[in-house]
Amino acid sequence: MQHKNNFFISFMRLAGPYWNSKNRLVIRIETFLLILLTVLQIGLAVYVTQWNAALFDAIEQHSMEGVKAQIGILLVIFIASIAITTVHLIVKRRLLIGWRTWLTEKIITQWMDKGRHYQISFIPQLDHDNPDGRIAEDIRIATEDALTLSHSLFYSLMMLGSFTKILWDISGTVVFTFGTIAFPVLGYLVWIAIAYSMCASIIGWWMGKSMTAATHARQTQEANFRHDLIDIQANSQAIALIRGENREQERLLDSFRAIVATYAQQTSAWKKIQIFTSGYSVTSMALPILVASPRYIAGAISLGLLIQSVQAFQHMVSALSWPVDNMAVIAKWRTSVERVLGLANALESIEQNIYRPSSNQISLIKKGDISTLKLNNVSIADLEDEKLTANITTEIKAGEHVLVSEQTKTGAKLFKAIAGLWPWGAGIIEVPEGDMLFFMPPKPYLPNKSLFEAICYPIPKTTYERATVETLLNQVGQADLVKQLNRVDSWEHVLTNAQQQCLGVVRALLHRPQWIFIQEALDSLAPSEELKMLELLAGALPQTGILTLSNEPAAAAFHQRNLVI
């Protein structure tokens, strides 16, 4: 995929506009404060090395007054460090949650717009699996680690500039003699620090390059395992009724075994990094004192300057070792960035390929000067653009009741095309602008809210009177549910299919749409009850057009004509 070659540029195009967003003034002020506080942290670190030099010089001179003076200065350093660090933490965390919130809202808005969350499942070749994990976890890692890495890189660069000068000044000039030839070297400790860090970085990157692929594989399998658990939980009743626990248990264990395999892959990558970092940490502890001590032994520098040179050397090596120290974090961050970009690119691809006007797609047009639903040479195709129906040309008037006869199981796709969710095909669909189109699937979506709120969904429950809902529940034969209106539960699993379909009728009567599309939404009811529900809808909504997909022959008597597709 293209974003894997220039993922950083692609990520900044996606997430960078945060600094130009609605609250850009506050965001930029917080960013400036973070930079300023980082500079103050560097200044404090430089001052601490100077304080250490003064302290050890006083110790070397056996000066108690000098030690007491440094104790007083330490108190100032202590207070300043706490103040700077605390404010820095607050500002940084405000930026972290602000950036994550902005990007999460952006991706969710794109994902939930125009049914993209549904359409994206029909395009398997795009990198968009487990969008829940990408939105909940990968966006968090992508934004938090991006800011953390950027801050630590800036801190390292500032530290490199500050302590390189200190180390250069302390190093002085060292003369290396080879026979009769003498080579004076200025700032020899700086060159040793650079050479040491470059070698460590090259070796570290070579040993840690497998971490990115291992981390990506691990996160993908973890997301798949979570998805399987959620899927089983959502269908627990059906699984229990058909005694499918053994099969589902095996599926979960297979999914977890995939995690174990990627865990081993990641362990192998971590092992290489651990071997390197363990040796690197030991060497970094001893090398500064070993390379700086000859000048102290020769009497060229004081004990204080020796300690200051050791600290400056360590700070400089730490700054130069930023790539090595952050290998694992960079690998994890890049993996999450690529997963976020995969979802964003998939959503963009849908926008470009599905919503772009094309003669090979069904055009959905909303017109304000019509009161009928028109299908002009509409044909339904599958995802491979193979035509599934003959051309359909018809006009359905308001208040008309039409039974859709589906010979090729494409009636549901026709309803989706009218809803704007199935563009595959050809022709033009014209719907009256401003009219509410209400689609009733085989089972209505009932969120885990109070039953009253679930029935009203997606309209806020404050829009309707409780008494109205109680009356409608009685009309559809569900009076027993009146006393449960305030109860919160997983209604998808608590209620029978017939009860859920009756609630779908209540929801339609509450919303009072101009067009109702019934997709086998009453087939769990007895034929007489299905006919009763249809008549209830027609009686309460006489001007509403009703199009029905049903497997019950009794439903044919209710409709005025058939539409064969």
Coordinates of C-alpha atoms in Angstrom, one line a residue:
M1 CA 0.0 0.0 0.0
Q2 CA 1.2 3.5 -0.8
H3 CA 0.9 4.7 2.8
K4 CA 3.5 2.2 3.9
N5 CA 6.2 3.9 1.8
N6 CA 5.5 7.5 3.1
F7 CA 3.5 6.7 6.2
F8 CA 4.8 9.7 8.1
I9 CA 3.7 12.2 5.4
S10 CA 0.4 10.4 5.1
F11 CA -0.2 10.5 8.8
M12 CA 0.6 14.2 9.1
R13 CA -1.8 14.9 6.3
L14 CA -4.5 13.0 8.2
A15 CA -3.7 14.1 11.8
G16 CA -1.7 17.3 11.3
P17 CA -4.7 19.6 10.6
Y18 CA -5.4 19.4 14.3
W19 CA -3.2 22.5 14.8
N20 CA -5.5 24.3 12.3
S21 CA -8.7 23.1 13.8
K22 CA -11.5 25.0 15.5
N23 CA -9.5 25.5 18.8
R24 CA -6.2 26.2 17.0
L25 CA -5.4 29.2 19.2
V26 CA -5.5 27.2 22.4
I27 CA -3.8 24.3 20.7
R28 CA -0.9 26.4 19.5
I29 CA -0.5 28.1 22.8
E30 CA -0.3 24.7 24.5
T31 CA 2.2 23.6 21.9
F32 CA 4.3 26.7 22.5
L33 CA 4.1 26.2 26.3
L34 CA 5.3 22.6 25.8
I35 CA 8.3 23.7 23.8
L36 CA 9.1 26.5 26.3
L37 CA 8.9 24.1 29.3
T38 CA 11.1 21.6 27.4
V39 CA 13.7 24.3 26.9
L40 CA 13.5 25.1 30.7
Q41 CA 14.0 21.4 31.4
I42 CA 17.2 21.5 29.3
G43 CA 18.3 24.6 31.0
L44 CA 17.7 23.0 34.4
A45 CA 19.7 19.9 33.3
V46 CA 22.6 22.0 32.2
Y47 CA 22.5 23.9 35.5
V48 CA 22.5 20.7 37.5
T49 CA 25.8 19.6 35.8
Q50 CA 27.3 22.9 36.8
W51 CA 26.0 22.5 40.4
N52 CA 27.5 19.0 40.5
A53 CA 30.9 20.4 39.4
A54 CA 30.7 23.1 42.1
L55 CA 29.7 20.5 44.7
F56 CA 32.5 18.1 43.9
D57 CA 35.0 20.9 43.7
A58 CA 34.0 22.0 47.2
I59 CA 34.3 18.4 48.4
E60 CA 37.8 18.1 46.8
Q61 CA 38.8 21.3 48.5
H62 CA 37.4 20.1 51.8
S63 CA 35.2 23.3 51.9
M64 CA 32.2 22.9 54.2
E65 CA 31.0 26.4 53.4
G66 CA 31.1 25.5 49.7
V67 CA 29.0 22.4 50.4
K68 CA 26.5 24.4 52.5
A69 CA 26.1 26.9 49.6
Q70 CA 25.4 24.1 47.2
I71 CA 22.7 22.7 49.5
G72 CA 20.9 26.0 49.4
I73 CA 21.1 26.0 45.6
L74 CA 19.8 22.4 45.6
L75 CA 16.6 23.6 47.3
V76 CA 16.0 26.1 44.5
I77 CA 16.7 23.3 41.9
F78 CA 14.3 21.0 43.7
I79 CA 11.4 23.5 43.7
A80 CA 12.1 24.6 40.1
S81 CA 12.2 20.9 38.9
I82 CA 8.9 20.1 40.5
A83 CA 7.2 23.2 39.1
I84 CA 8.5 22.7 35.6
T85 CA 7.8 19.0 35.5
T86 CA 4.3 19.3 36.9
V87 CA 3.2 22.0 34.5
H88 CA 4.9 20.2 31.6
L89 CA 2.9 17.0 32.4
I90 CA -0.4 18.9 32.5
V91 CA 0.2 20.7 29.2
K92 CA 1.5 17.5 27.5
R93 CA -1.5 15.5 28.6
R94 CA -3.9 18.2 27.4
L95 CA -2.4 18.0 24.0
L96 CA -2.4 14.2 24.0
I97 CA -6.1 13.9 24.8
G98 CA -7.0 16.8 22.6
W99 CA -5.3 15.4 19.5
R100 CA -6.7 11.9 20.2
T101 CA -10.2 13.3 20.6
W102 CA -9.9 15.3 17.4
L103 CA -8.7 12.4 15.3
T104 CA -11.1 10.0 16.8
E105 CA -14.0 12.3 16.0
K106 CA -12.7 12.8 12.5
I107 CA -12.4 9.0 11.8
I108 CA -15.7 8.2 13.5
T109 CA -17.5 10.9 11.5
Q110 CA -16.1 9.5 8.2
W111 CA -16.8 5.9 9.3
M112 CA -20.4 6.5 10.3
D113 CA -21.2 8.9 7.3
K114 CA -23.6 7.6 4.6
G115 CA -23.4 4.0 5.8
R116 CA -19.7 3.7 5.1
H117 CA -19.3 1.5 8.2
Y118 CA -21.6 -1.0 6.4
Q119 CA -20.3 -0.5 2.8
I120 CA -16.7 -1.0 3.8
S121 CA -17.4 -4.6 4.7
F122 CA -18.1 -5.3 1.0
I123 CA -14.5 -4.3 -0.1
P124 CA -12.3 -7.0 1.5
Q125 CA -9.2 -6.0 -0.5
L126 CA -8.8 -2.8 1.5
D127 CA -6.9 -2.7 4.8
H128 CA -9.7 -2.1 7.2
D129 CA -10.2 -5.2 9.4
N130 CA -11.3 -4.6 13.0
P131 CA -12.2 -1.0 12.7
D132 CA -13.2 -1.0 16.4
G133 CA -9.6 -1.7 17.4
R134 CA -8.2 0.8 15.0
I135 CA -10.4 3.6 16.3
A136 CA -10.2 2.7 20.0
E137 CA -6.6 1.6 20.4
D138 CA -4.6 2.5 17.3
I139 CA -5.6 6.1 17.2
R140 CA -4.6 6.4 20.9
I141 CA -1.2 4.9 20.2
A142 CA -0.7 6.9 17.0
T143 CA -1.4 10.2 18.6
E144 CA 0.1 9.7 22.1
D145 CA 3.3 8.0 20.8
A146 CA 3.6 10.6 18.0
L147 CA 3.6 13.5 20.6
T148 CA 5.8 11.6 23.0
L149 CA 8.3 10.7 20.3
S150 CA 8.3 14.2 18.9
H151 CA 8.8 15.7 22.4
S152 CA 11.6 13.3 23.3
L153 CA 13.3 13.9 19.9
F154 CA 13.2 17.7 20.4
Y155 CA 14.4 17.2 24.0
S156 CA 17.3 15.1 22.7
L157 CA 18.3 17.6 20.0
M158 CA 18.3 20.4 22.6
M159 CA 20.3 18.3 25.0
L160 CA 22.7 17.4 22.2
G161 CA 23.3 21.1 21.4
S162 CA 23.7 22.1 25.0
F163 CA 26.0 19.3 26.3
T164 CA 28.1 19.1 23.2
K165 CA 29.4 22.6 23.9
I166 CA 30.0 21.8 27.5
L167 CA 31.8 18.6 26.7
W168 CA 33.9 20.3 24.0
D169 CA 35.0 23.0 26.3
I170 CA 36.0 20.5 29.1
S171 CA 37.7 18.1 26.7
G172 CA 40.3 20.7 25.8
T173 CA 43.1 19.5 23.4
V174 CA 44.6 16.1 23.6
V175 CA 47.8 15.3 21.6
F176 CA 48.2 11.8 20.2
T177 CA 51.8 11.0 19.2
F178 CA 52.8 8.4 16.6
G179 CA 56.5 8.2 16.5
T180 CA 57.7 11.7 15.6
I181 CA 54.3 12.9 14.4
A182 CA 51.9 14.6 16.9
F183 CA 48.1 14.9 16.2
P184 CA 46.3 17.5 18.3
V185 CA 42.6 16.6 18.7
L186 CA 40.2 19.2 19.9
G187 CA 37.2 18.1 22.0
Y188 CA 38.2 14.4 21.9
L189 CA 35.3 13.4 24.3
V190 CA 32.8 14.7 21.8
W191 CA 34.2 12.6 19.0
I192 CA 34.3 9.5 21.2
A193 CA 30.7 10.1 22.1
I194 CA 29.6 10.6 18.5
A195 CA 31.5 7.5 17.3
Y196 CA 30.2 5.4 20.2
S197 CA 26.6 6.5 19.5
M198 CA 26.8 6.0 15.8
C199 CA 28.1 2.4 16.2
A200 CA 25.4 1.7 18.8
S201 CA 22.6 3.1 16.6
I202 CA 23.7 1.1 13.5
I203 CA 23.9 -2.1 15.5
G204 CA 20.7 -1.4 17.4
W205 CA 18.7 -0.7 14.2
W206 CA 20.0 -3.8 12.6
M207 CA 19.1 -6.0 15.6
G208 CA 15.7 -4.3 16.0
K209 CA 14.4 -4.1 12.4
S210 CA 12.3 -7.2 12.8
M211 CA 10.2 -5.5 15.6
T212 CA 7.9 -3.6 13.3
A213 CA 6.6 -6.6 11.4
A214 CA 6.3 -8.6 14.7
T215 CA 4.4 -5.9 16.4
H216 CA 2.0 -5.4 13.5
A217 CA 1.3 -9.2 13.4
R218 CA 0.7 -9.2 17.2
Q219 CA -1.7 -6.3 17.2
T220 CA -3.6 -7.7 14.2
Q221 CA -4.1 -11.1 15.9
E222 CA -5.0 -9.5 19.2
A223 CA -7.7 -7.5 17.4
N224 CA -9.0 -10.6 15.7
F225 CA -9.2 -12.4 19.0
R226 CA -11.2 -9.5 20.6
H227 CA -13.5 -9.5 17.5
D228 CA -14.2 -13.2 17.9
L229 CA -15.0 -12.8 21.6
I230 CA -17.4 -10.0 20.8
D231 CA -19.0 -12.0 18.0
I232 CA -19.7 -14.9 20.3
Q233 CA -21.0 -12.8 23.0
A234 CA -23.4 -11.1 20.6
N235 CA -24.7 -14.5 19.4
S236 CA -24.5 -16.3 22.7
Q237 CA -28.2 -17.3 22.7
A238 CA -28.1 -18.9 19.3
I239 CA -24.9 -20.7 20.1
A240 CA -26.3 -22.0 23.3
L241 CA -29.6 -23.2 21.7
I242 CA -27.8 -25.3 19.0
R243 CA -25.1 -26.4 21.5
G244 CA -22.3 -24.8 19.4
E245 CA -20.0 -24.2 22.4
N246 CA -17.4 -26.8 21.3
R247 CA -17.0 -25.3 17.9
E248 CA -16.8 -21.8 19.3
Q249 CA -14.4 -22.8 21.9
E250 CA -12.2 -24.3 19.3
R251 CA -12.5 -21.1 17.2
L252 CA -11.4 -19.0 20.2
L253 CA -8.5 -21.3 21.0
D254 CA -7.4 -21.2 17.3
S255 CA -7.6 -17.4 17.4
F256 CA -5.6 -17.4 20.6
R257 CA -3.0 -19.8 19.2
A258 CA -2.4 -17.3 16.4
I259 CA -1.6 -14.7 19.2
V260 CA 0.8 -17.2 20.8
A261 CA 2.6 -17.6 17.4
T262 CA 2.9 -13.8 16.9
Y263 CA 4.0 -13.5 20.6
A264 CA 6.9 -15.9 19.9
Q265 CA 7.7 -13.9 16.8
Q266 CA 7.8 -10.7 18.9
T267 CA 9.8 -12.4 21.7
S268 CA 12.4 -13.3 19.1
A269 CA 12.6 -9.6 18.1
W270 CA 12.7 -8.5 21.7
K271 CA 15.5 -10.9 22.5
K272 CA 17.7 -9.3 19.9
I273 CA 16.9 -5.8 21.3
Q274 CA 17.4 -7.0 24.9
I275 CA 20.8 -8.5 24.1
F276 CA 21.9 -5.2 22.6
T277 CA 20.4 -2.8 25.2
S278 CA 21.9 -4.9 28.1
G279 CA 25.4 -4.6 26.8
Y280 CA 24.8 -1.0 25.8
S281 CA 23.7 0.0 29.2
V282 CA 26.7 -1.5 30.9
T283 CA 29.1 0.1 28.4
S284 CA 27.4 3.5 28.7
M285 CA 27.8 3.4 32.5
A286 CA 31.6 2.7 32.4
L287 CA 32.8 4.4 29.2
P288 CA 32.4 8.1 30.2
I289 CA 34.5 7.8 33.4
L290 CA 37.2 5.7 31.6
V291 CA 37.7 8.1 28.7
A292 CA 37.6 11.3 30.9
S293 CA 39.7 10.1 33.9
P294 CA 43.1 10.4 32.2
R295 CA 42.9 14.2 32.2
Y296 CA 41.9 14.2 35.9
I297 CA 44.8 11.9 36.7
A298 CA 47.1 14.1 34.7
G299 CA 45.9 17.1 36.8
A300 CA 44.4 19.0 33.8
I301 CA 40.9 19.1 35.3
S302 CA 39.4 19.2 38.8
L303 CA 37.2 16.5 40.3
G304 CA 34.2 18.7 39.7
L305 CA 35.0 19.1 36.0
L306 CA 35.6 15.3 35.8
I307 CA 32.1 14.7 37.2
Q308 CA 30.6 17.4 34.9
S309 CA 32.4 15.9 31.8
V310 CA 31.0 12.4 32.7
Q311 CA 27.5 13.8 33.0
A312 CA 27.8 15.8 29.8
F313 CA 29.1 12.7 28.0
Q314 CA 26.2 10.6 29.3
H315 CA 23.7 13.3 28.3
M316 CA 25.2 13.6 24.8
V317 CA 25.3 9.9 24.3
S318 CA 21.7 9.7 25.5
A319 CA 20.7 12.3 23.0
L320 CA 22.5 10.6 20.1
S321 CA 21.1 7.3 21.2
W322 CA 17.5 8.4 20.7
P323 CA 16.8 6.1 17.7
V324 CA 18.2 3.1 19.7
D325 CA 16.3 3.9 22.9
N326 CA 13.0 4.3 21.0
M327 CA 13.2 1.4 18.6
A328 CA 10.3 -0.6 20.2
V329 CA 8.2 2.5 20.7
I330 CA 8.7 3.6 17.0
A331 CA 7.8 0.1 15.8
K332 CA 4.6 0.1 17.8
W333 CA 3.8 3.6 16.7
R334 CA 4.4 2.9 13.1
T335 CA 2.3 -0.2 13.2
S336 CA -0.7 1.8 14.7
V337 CA -0.2 4.6 12.3
E338 CA -0.4 2.2 9.3
R339 CA -3.5 0.6 10.8
V340 CA -5.2 4.0 11.2
L341 CA -4.1 5.0 7.7
G342 CA -5.5 1.7 6.4
L343 CA -8.9 2.5 7.7
A344 CA -8.7 6.2 6.6
N345 CA -7.6 5.2 3.1
A346 CA -10.4 2.6 2.9
L347 CA -13.0 5.2 3.8
E348 CA -11.5 7.6 1.3
S349 CA -11.6 4.9 -1.4
I350 CA -15.3 4.3 -0.7
E351 CA -15.9 8.0 -1.1
Q352 CA -14.0 8.1 -4.4
N353 CA -15.2 4.9 -5.9
I354 CA -18.8 4.6 -4.6
Y355 CA -20.0 8.1 -4.3
R356 CA -18.3 9.3 -7.6
P357 CA -20.9 9.7 -10.3
S358 CA -20.6 6.8 -12.8
S359 CA -22.6 5.1 -15.5
N360 CA -21.8 1.8 -13.8
Q361 CA -23.5 2.8 -10.6
I362 CA -27.0 3.5 -9.4
S363 CA -27.7 7.2 -9.1
L364 CA -29.8 8.2 -6.2
I365 CA -31.5 11.6 -6.7
K366 CA -33.6 13.6 -4.3
K367 CA -36.1 15.9 -6.0
G368 CA -38.3 18.5 -4.4
D369 CA -40.9 18.6 -7.2
I370 CA -42.1 15.0 -7.0
S371 CA -44.2 13.1 -4.6
T372 CA -43.6 9.6 -5.9
L373 CA -40.8 7.1 -5.8
K374 CA -39.4 6.5 -9.3
L375 CA -37.1 3.7 -10.6
N376 CA -35.7 4.5 -14.1
N377 CA -34.0 1.6 -15.8
V378 CA -32.6 0.4 -12.5
S379 CA -30.7 -2.8 -12.4
I380 CA -29.0 -4.4 -9.5
A381 CA -25.5 -5.9 -9.8
D382 CA -23.2 -7.8 -7.5
L383 CA -19.7 -6.6 -6.3
E384 CA -18.1 -8.0 -9.4
D385 CA -20.5 -5.9 -11.5
E386 CA -22.5 -8.9 -12.7
K387 CA -26.1 -7.9 -13.5
L388 CA -28.6 -9.7 -11.2
T389 CA -31.9 -8.2 -12.4
A390 CA -33.5 -6.9 -15.5
N391 CA -34.0 -3.2 -15.8
I392 CA -36.8 -2.0 -13.5
T393 CA -38.8 1.1 -14.5
T394 CA -41.8 1.9 -12.3
E395 CA -43.4 4.7 -10.3
I396 CA -44.8 4.2 -6.8
K397 CA -47.3 6.7 -5.5
A398 CA -47.6 8.0 -1.9
G399 CA -49.9 5.7 0.1
E400 CA -49.5 2.8 -2.4
H401 CA -48.8 -0.7 -1.0
V402 CA -46.4 -2.7 -3.2
L403 CA -45.3 -6.3 -2.7
V404 CA -41.8 -6.9 -4.1
S405 CA -41.5 -10.3 -5.6
E406 CA -37.8 -11.3 -5.6
Q407 CA -36.9 -14.0 -8.0
T408 CA -33.2 -13.7 -7.5
K409 CA -33.0 -12.7 -3.9
T410 CA -32.1 -9.2 -4.8
G411 CA -35.1 -7.4 -3.2
A412 CA -33.0 -6.6 -0.2
K413 CA -30.3 -5.1 -2.4
L414 CA -33.0 -3.0 -4.1
F415 CA -34.0 -1.6 -0.7
K416 CA -30.3 -0.9 0.1
A417 CA -30.0 0.9 -3.2
I418 CA -33.0 3.1 -2.4
A419 CA -31.3 3.8 1.0
G420 CA -28.1 4.8 -0.8
L421 CA -26.1 1.8 0.6
W422 CA -25.9 -0.3 -2.6
P423 CA -24.5 1.6 -5.6
W424 CA -23.6 -1.5 -7.6
G425 CA -25.8 -1.6 -10.7
A426 CA -27.2 1.0 -13.1
G427 CA -30.1 3.4 -13.5
I428 CA -31.6 6.3 -11.6
I429 CA -33.7 6.2 -8.4
E430 CA -35.6 9.4 -7.7
V431 CA -37.1 10.0 -4.2
P432 CA -39.0 13.0 -2.9
E433 CA -36.7 15.4 -1.1
G434 CA -37.6 15.9 2.5
D435 CA -39.6 12.6 2.8
M436 CA -38.5 10.2 5.5
L437 CA -37.6 6.8 4.3
F438 CA -38.0 4.2 7.0
F439 CA -36.4 0.8 6.6
M440 CA -37.5 -2.2 8.6
P441 CA -34.9 -5.0 8.5
P442 CA -35.7 -8.6 9.7
K443 CA -34.7 -7.6 13.2
P444 CA -34.7 -4.0 14.4
Y445 CA -31.6 -2.7 16.1
L446 CA -32.4 -2.3 19.8
P447 CA -29.5 -0.6 21.7
N448 CA -28.7 -1.6 25.3
K449 CA -30.6 1.3 26.7
S450 CA -33.9 1.5 28.5
L451 CA -36.6 -0.1 26.5
F452 CA -38.3 3.3 26.0
E453 CA -35.1 4.7 24.5
A454 CA -34.5 1.6 22.4
I455 CA -37.9 1.9 20.8
C456 CA -37.5 5.6 20.1
Y457 CA -34.0 5.0 18.5
P458 CA -32.5 6.9 16.7
I459 CA -34.7 9.8 17.7
P460 CA -34.1 11.1 21.3
K461 CA -36.7 9.7 23.7
T462 CA -37.6 13.2 24.9
T463 CA -39.3 13.6 21.5
Y464 CA -42.1 11.2 22.4
E465 CA -44.6 10.9 25.2
R466 CA -44.4 7.8 27.3
A467 CA -48.2 7.4 27.0
T468 CA -47.9 7.3 23.2
V469 CA -45.5 4.4 23.4
E470 CA -47.6 2.6 25.9
T471 CA -50.7 2.9 23.6
L472 CA -48.7 1.6 20.6
L473 CA -47.4 -1.4 22.6
N474 CA -51.0 -2.3 23.4
Q475 CA -52.0 -2.0 19.8
V476 CA -49.2 -4.4 18.6
G477 CA -50.1 -6.9 21.4
Q478 CA -47.1 -6.3 23.6
A479 CA -48.8 -4.8 26.7
D480 CA -46.6 -6.9 29.0
L481 CA -43.6 -4.7 27.9
V482 CA -45.2 -1.5 29.2
K483 CA -43.9 -2.2 32.7
Q484 CA -40.4 -2.7 31.3
L485 CA -40.0 0.6 29.5
N486 CA -37.6 1.9 32.2
R487 CA -35.6 -1.3 32.3
V488 CA -32.1 -1.4 30.8
D489 CA -31.1 -4.7 29.2
S490 CA -29.7 -6.4 26.2
W491 CA -33.0 -6.5 24.3
E492 CA -31.6 -8.3 21.3
H493 CA -31.1 -11.4 23.6
V494 CA -34.0 -10.9 26.0
L495 CA -36.9 -10.5 23.6
T496 CA -38.1 -13.1 21.1
N497 CA -37.8 -12.4 17.4
A498 CA -41.6 -11.8 17.2
Q499 CA -41.5 -9.3 20.1
Q500 CA -38.6 -7.5 18.4
Q501 CA -40.5 -7.3 15.1
C502 CA -43.5 -5.9 16.9
L503 CA -41.3 -3.2 18.4
G504 CA -40.1 -2.4 14.9
V505 CA -43.7 -1.7 14.0
V506 CA -44.1 0.6 17.1
R507 CA -40.9 2.5 16.0
A508 CA -42.4 3.0 12.5
L509 CA -45.6 4.3 14.0
L510 CA -43.7 6.7 16.2
H511 CA -41.6 8.1 13.4
R512 CA -44.5 8.4 11.0
P513 CA -42.4 8.3 7.8
Q514 CA -43.7 9.0 4.3
W515 CA -42.2 5.7 3.0
I516 CA -41.8 2.3 4.7
F517 CA -39.6 -0.5 3.3
I518 CA -40.4 -3.8 5.1
Q519 CA -37.7 -6.4 4.5
E520 CA -39.1 -9.7 6.0
A521 CA -39.6 -7.6 9.1
L522 CA -42.8 -9.4 10.1
D523 CA -42.0 -13.0 9.1
S524 CA -41.6 -14.2 12.6
L525 CA -45.2 -13.5 13.3
A526 CA -48.1 -15.7 12.5
P527 CA -49.7 -14.9 9.1
S528 CA -52.7 -13.4 10.7
E529 CA -50.6 -11.2 13.0
E530 CA -48.4 -10.1 10.0
L531 CA -51.5 -9.0 8.2
K532 CA -52.7 -7.2 11.3
M533 CA -49.5 -5.3 11.6
L534 CA -49.6 -4.2 7.9
E535 CA -53.2 -3.0 8.3
L536 CA -52.2 -1.2 11.5
L537 CA -49.5 0.7 9.6
A538 CA -51.8 1.5 6.7
G539 CA -54.5 2.7 9.0
A540 CA -52.3 4.9 11.1
L541 CA -50.3 6.2 8.1
P542 CA -52.7 6.3 5.1
Q543 CA -50.4 8.6 3.1
T544 CA -47.4 6.4 3.6
G545 CA -46.1 4.3 0.7
I546 CA -45.3 0.7 1.9
L547 CA -43.0 -1.6 0.0
T548 CA -42.8 -5.2 1.4
L549 CA -40.4 -8.1 1.0
S550 CA -42.2 -11.1 2.6
N551 CA -42.1 -14.9 2.5
E552 CA -45.7 -15.1 3.7
P553 CA -48.4 -15.6 1.0
A554 CA -51.0 -14.1 3.3
A555 CA -49.2 -10.7 3.0
A556 CA -50.1 -10.6 -0.7
A557 CA -53.8 -9.7 0.0
F558 CA -52.8 -6.5 1.7
H559 CA -50.9 -5.1 -1.2
Q560 CA -52.4 -3.4 -4.3
R561 CA -49.8 -4.7 -6.8
N562 CA -46.7 -6.7 -7.2
L563 CA -43.3 -5.4 -8.4
V564 CA -41.4 -8.3 -10.0
I565 CA -37.6 -7.9 -10.1

